[in-house]
Short mmCIF file of C-alpha atoms in Angstrom, two decimals:
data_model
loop_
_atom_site.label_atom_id
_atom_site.label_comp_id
_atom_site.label_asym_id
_atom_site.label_seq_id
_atom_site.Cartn_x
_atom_site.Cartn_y
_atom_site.Cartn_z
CA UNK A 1 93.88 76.83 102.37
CA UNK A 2 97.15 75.56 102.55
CA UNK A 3 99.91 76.86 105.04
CA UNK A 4 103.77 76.16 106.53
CA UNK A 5 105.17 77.24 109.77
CA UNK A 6 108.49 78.37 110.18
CA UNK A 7 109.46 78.63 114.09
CA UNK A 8 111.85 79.85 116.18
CA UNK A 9 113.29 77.22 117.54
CA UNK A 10 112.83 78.35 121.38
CA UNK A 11 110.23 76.51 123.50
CA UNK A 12 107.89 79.33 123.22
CA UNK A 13 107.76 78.95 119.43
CA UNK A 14 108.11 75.33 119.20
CA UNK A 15 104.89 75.24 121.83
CA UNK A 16 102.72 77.66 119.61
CA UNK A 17 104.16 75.73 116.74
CA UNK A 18 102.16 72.52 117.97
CA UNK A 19 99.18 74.41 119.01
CA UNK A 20 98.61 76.21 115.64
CA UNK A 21 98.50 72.87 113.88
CA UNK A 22 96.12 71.52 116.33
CA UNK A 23 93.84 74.69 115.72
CA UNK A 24 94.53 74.70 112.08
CA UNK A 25 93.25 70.76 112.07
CA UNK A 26 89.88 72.10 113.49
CA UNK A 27 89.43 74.99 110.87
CA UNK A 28 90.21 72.34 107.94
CA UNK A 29 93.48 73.98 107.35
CA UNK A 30 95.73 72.19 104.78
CA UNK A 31 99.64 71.76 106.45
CA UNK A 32 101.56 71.79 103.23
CA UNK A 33 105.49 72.97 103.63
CA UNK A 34 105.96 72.67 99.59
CA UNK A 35 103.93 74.74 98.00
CA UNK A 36 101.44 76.61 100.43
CA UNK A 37 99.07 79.95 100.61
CA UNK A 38 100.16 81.29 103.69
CA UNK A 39 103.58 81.06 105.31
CA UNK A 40 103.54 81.81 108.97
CA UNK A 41 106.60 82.61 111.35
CA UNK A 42 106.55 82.17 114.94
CA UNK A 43 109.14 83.99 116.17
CA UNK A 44 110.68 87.34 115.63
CA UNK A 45 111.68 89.54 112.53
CA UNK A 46 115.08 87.44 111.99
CA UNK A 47 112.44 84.67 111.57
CA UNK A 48 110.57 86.23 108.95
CA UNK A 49 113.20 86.69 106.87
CA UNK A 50 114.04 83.06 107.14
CA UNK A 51 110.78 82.26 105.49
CA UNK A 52 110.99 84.67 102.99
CA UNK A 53 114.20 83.42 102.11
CA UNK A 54 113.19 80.03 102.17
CA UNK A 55 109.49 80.56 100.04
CA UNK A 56 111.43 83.12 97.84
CA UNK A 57 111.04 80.95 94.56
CA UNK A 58 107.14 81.18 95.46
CA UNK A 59 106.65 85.15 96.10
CA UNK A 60 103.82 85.11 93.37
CA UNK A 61 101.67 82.31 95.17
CA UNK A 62 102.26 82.91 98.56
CA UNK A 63 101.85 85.31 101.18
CA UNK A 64 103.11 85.83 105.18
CA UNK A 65 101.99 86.38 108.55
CA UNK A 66 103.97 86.91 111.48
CA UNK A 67 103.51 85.76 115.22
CA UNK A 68 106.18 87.50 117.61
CA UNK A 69 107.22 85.77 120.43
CA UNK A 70 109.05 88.50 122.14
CA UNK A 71 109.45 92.44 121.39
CA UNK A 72 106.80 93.70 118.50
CA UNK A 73 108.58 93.11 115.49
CA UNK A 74 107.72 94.88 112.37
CA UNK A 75 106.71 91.80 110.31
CA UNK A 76 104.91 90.28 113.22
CA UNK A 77 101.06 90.99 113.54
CA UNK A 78 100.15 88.84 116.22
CA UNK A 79 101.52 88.14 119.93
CA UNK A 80 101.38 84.66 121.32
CA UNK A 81 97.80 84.73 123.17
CA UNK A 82 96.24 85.62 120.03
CA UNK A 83 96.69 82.51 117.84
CA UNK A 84 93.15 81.41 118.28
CA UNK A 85 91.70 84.15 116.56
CA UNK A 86 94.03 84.30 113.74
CA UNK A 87 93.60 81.22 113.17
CA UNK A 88 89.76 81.62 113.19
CA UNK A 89 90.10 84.42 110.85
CA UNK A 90 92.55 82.36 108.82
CA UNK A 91 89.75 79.44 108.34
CA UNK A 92 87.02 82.18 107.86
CA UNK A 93 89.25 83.07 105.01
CA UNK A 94 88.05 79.54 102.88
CA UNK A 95 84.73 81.29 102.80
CA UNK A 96 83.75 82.94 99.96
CA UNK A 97 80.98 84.92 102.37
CA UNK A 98 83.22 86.70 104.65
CA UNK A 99 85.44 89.68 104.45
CA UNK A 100 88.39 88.83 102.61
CA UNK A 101 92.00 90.02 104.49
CA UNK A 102 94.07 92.82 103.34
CA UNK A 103 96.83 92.04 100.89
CA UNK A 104 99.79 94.23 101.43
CA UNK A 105 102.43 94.19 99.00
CA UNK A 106 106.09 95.15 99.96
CA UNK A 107 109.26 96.59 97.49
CA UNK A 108 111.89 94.49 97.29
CA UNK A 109 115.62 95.04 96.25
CA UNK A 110 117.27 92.94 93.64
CA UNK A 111 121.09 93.09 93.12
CA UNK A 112 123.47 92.11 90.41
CA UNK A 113 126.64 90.80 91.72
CA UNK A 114 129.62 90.42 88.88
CA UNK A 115 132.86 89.14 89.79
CA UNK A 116 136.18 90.09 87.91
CA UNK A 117 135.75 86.81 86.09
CA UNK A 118 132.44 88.24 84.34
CA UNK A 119 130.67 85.64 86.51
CA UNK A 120 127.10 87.00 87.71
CA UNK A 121 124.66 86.20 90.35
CA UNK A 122 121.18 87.69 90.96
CA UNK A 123 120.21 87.97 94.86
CA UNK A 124 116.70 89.36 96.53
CA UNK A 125 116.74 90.72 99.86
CA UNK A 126 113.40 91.88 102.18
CA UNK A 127 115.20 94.21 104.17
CA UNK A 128 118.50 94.96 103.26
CA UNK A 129 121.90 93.98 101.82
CA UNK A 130 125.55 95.40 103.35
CA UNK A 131 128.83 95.06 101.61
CA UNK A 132 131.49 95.45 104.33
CA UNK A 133 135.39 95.40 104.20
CA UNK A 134 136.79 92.67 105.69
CA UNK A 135 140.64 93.38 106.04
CA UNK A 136 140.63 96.68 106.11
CA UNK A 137 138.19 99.95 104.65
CA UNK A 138 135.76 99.19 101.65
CA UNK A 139 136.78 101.50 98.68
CA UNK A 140 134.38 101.88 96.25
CA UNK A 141 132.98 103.73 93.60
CA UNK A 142 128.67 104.79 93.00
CA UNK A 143 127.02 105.45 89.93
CA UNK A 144 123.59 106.76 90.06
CA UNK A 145 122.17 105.68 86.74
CA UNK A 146 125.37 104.57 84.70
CA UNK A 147 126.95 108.30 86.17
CA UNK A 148 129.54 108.71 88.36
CA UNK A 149 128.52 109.99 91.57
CA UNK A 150 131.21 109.37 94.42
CA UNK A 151 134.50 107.73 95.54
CA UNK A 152 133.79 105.87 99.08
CA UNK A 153 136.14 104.89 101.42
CA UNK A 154 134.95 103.51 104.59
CA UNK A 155 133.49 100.98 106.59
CA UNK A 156 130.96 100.05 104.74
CA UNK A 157 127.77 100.49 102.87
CA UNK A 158 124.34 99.63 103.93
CA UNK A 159 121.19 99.47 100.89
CA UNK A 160 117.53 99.06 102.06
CA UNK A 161 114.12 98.61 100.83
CA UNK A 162 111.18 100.45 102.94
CA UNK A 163 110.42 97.70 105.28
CA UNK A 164 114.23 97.07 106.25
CA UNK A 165 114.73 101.41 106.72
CA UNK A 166 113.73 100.59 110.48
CA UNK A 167 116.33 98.57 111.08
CA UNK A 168 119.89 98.88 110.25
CA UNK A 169 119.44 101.71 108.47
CA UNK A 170 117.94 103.95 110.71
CA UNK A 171 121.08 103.32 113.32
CA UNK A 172 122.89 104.45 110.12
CA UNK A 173 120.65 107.47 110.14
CA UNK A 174 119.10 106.97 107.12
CA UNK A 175 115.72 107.81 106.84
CA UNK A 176 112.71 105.95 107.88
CA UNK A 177 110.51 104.84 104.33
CA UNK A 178 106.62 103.80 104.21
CA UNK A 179 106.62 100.59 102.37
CA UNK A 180 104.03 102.20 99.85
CA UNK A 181 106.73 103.62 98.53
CA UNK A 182 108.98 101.82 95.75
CA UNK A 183 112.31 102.88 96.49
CA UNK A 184 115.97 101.37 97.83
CA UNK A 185 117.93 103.71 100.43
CA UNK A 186 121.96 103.85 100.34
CA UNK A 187 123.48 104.99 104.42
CA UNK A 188 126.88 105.23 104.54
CA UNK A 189 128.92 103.01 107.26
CA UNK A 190 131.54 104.95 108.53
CA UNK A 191 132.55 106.88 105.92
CA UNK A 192 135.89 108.53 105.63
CA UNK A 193 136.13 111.86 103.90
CA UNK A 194 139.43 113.97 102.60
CA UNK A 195 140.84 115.48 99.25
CA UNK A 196 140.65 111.93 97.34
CA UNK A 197 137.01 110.55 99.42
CA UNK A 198 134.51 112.71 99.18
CA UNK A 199 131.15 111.09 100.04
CA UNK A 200 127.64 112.99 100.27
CA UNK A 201 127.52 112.07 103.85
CA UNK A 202 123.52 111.62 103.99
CA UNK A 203 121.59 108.43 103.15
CA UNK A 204 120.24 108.94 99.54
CA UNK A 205 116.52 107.56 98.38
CA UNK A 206 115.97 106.07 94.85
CA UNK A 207 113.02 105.81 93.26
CA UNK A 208 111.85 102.48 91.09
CA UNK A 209 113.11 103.93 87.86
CA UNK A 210 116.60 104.51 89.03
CA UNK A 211 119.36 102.25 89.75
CA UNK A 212 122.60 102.60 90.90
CA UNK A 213 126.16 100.44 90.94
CA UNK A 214 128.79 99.48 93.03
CA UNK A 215 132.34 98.94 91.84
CA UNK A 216 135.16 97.82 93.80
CA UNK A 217 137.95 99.82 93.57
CA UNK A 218 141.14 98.31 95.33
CA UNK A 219 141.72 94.41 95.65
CA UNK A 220 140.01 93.78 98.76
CA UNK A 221 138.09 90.57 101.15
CA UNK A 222 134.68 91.71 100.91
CA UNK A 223 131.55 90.68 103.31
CA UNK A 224 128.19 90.22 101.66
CA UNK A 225 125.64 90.47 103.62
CA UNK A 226 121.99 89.98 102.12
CA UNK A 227 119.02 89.77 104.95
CA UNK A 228 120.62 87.46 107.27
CA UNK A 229 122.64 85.47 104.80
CA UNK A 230 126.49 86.15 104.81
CA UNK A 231 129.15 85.47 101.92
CA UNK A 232 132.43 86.63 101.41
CA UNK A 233 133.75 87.85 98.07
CA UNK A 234 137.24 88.42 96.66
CA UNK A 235 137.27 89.29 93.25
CA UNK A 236 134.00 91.59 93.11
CA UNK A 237 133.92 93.49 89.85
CA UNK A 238 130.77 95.38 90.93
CA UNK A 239 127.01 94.83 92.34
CA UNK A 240 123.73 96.38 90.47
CA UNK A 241 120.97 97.87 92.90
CA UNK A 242 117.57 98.46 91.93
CA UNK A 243 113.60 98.10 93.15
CA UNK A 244 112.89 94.83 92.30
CA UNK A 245 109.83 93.53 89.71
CA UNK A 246 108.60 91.09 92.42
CA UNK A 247 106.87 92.03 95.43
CA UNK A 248 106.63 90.47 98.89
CA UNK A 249 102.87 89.84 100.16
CA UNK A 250 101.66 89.98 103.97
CA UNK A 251 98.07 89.23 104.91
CA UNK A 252 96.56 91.80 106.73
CA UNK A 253 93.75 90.32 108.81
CA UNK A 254 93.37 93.47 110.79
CA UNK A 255 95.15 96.95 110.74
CA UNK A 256 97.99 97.57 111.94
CA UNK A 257 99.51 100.74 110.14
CA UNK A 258 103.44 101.29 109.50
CA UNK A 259 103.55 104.25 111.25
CA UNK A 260 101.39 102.25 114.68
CA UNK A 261 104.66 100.04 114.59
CA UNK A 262 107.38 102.99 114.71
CA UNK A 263 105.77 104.44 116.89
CA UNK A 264 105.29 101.37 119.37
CA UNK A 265 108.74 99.93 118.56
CA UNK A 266 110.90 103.32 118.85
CA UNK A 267 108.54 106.06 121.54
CA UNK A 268 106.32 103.46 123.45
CA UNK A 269 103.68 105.18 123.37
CA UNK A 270 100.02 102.82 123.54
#
């Protein structure tokens, strides 16, 4: 089996960095940053998302595990004292004989951003994407399936997949998704509401089949914000939302339920 490391960058990560590769050596793990089976991140959520990002040309071939080296994150399985055993169980996973891992599969959003000047780019994000104004309030218009649904004016708005509906979102109050199901979630930032705005107010859930579409409707600086990855925009025509085709894999080599994390990231409770 072939695997990459993405780390941190603290001395923490960069420590377990050096001892995973010494471990990996002893299983007969193959270090291979190209093209490899198993990504791993050392680190926290943010660092997740820097491997996806980074391995998100390979989403078909390879799959992620996460080592946290702080609070519980949701993408991280495993806390620092554990890496022997993962990587044990990672090396029992070249033979045929043992219990294979779970593969989890994730929805992902894909959006369609189209500038004034008919110019198009396609983007993926793991957890969420926000468009922001940057000079003053975002005004913009939704349609839900090529129908006009509302005028916004406001701070912002935020789009998530399942996954990502713990994290900005919910502080949004938007509701809280299991990543079984394939939807995107739209939370209003600040939203301003009179005679001409009139927003719904509540987060809204799409399933797979639906889309929706943003459309700017003032010239306006814009902030794109996809994951961790900022751009700005000035001359944004409008930006397609959707479930994407493609899926994120994790490797599951024990359980750990969604609803086990919410509950030990947000009530505490062991």
């Amino acid at each position: 089996m072939k695997y990459a490391i993405l780390n941190r960058g603290d001395e923490l990560s960069l420590e377990l960095t050096e001892r995973f590769h010494y471990l990996a050596a002893e299983q007969q793990l193959i270090h291979h940053d190209e093209s490899p089976d198993i990504v791993v991140s050392i680190g926290g959520d943010g660092t997740m998302l820097q491997a996806f990002h980074r391995y998100i040309d390979q989403l078909n071939s390879t799959a992620f595990v996460g080592i946290h080296t702080g609070h519980l994150g949701f993408y991280a399985d495993w806390k620092a004292d554990e890496i022997e055993l993962l990587v044990q169980l990672m090396g029992n996973h070249n033979q045929a004989e043992t219990l294979q891992p779970r593969i989890v599969k994730y929805p992902l959003i894909d959006l369609i951003v189209t500038t004034h000047h008919q110019e198009t780019t396609r983007h993926t994000a793991l957890n969420e994407f926000t468009l922001k104004g940057i000079d003053g309030t975002l005004v913009a218009q939704i349609d839900i399936n090529d129908q006009l649904f509302e005028m916004f004016r406001g701070d912002g708005i935020c789009v998530s997949t399942p996954s990502g509906s713990t994290a900005y979102n919910k502080s949004l109050g938007g509701a809280m998704v299991h990543p079984s199901i394939a939807s995107i979630q739209l939370a209003e930032i600040a939203s301003i509401n009179n005679r001409v705005f009139r927003t719904l107010g509540s987060s809204l859930v799409l399933p797979k089949h639906h889309h929706f579409d943003i459309f700017s409707r003032k010239e306006q600086r814009l902030l794109l914000t996809i994951d961790h990855l900022n751009s700005t925009v000035e001359n944004l025509s409008s930006i397609r939302c959707q479930v994407s085709d493609q899926t994120v894999t994790f490797v599951r080599y024990r359980p750990f339920p969604f609803w086990n994390r919410v509950r030990e990231a947000f009530l505490g409770y062991e």
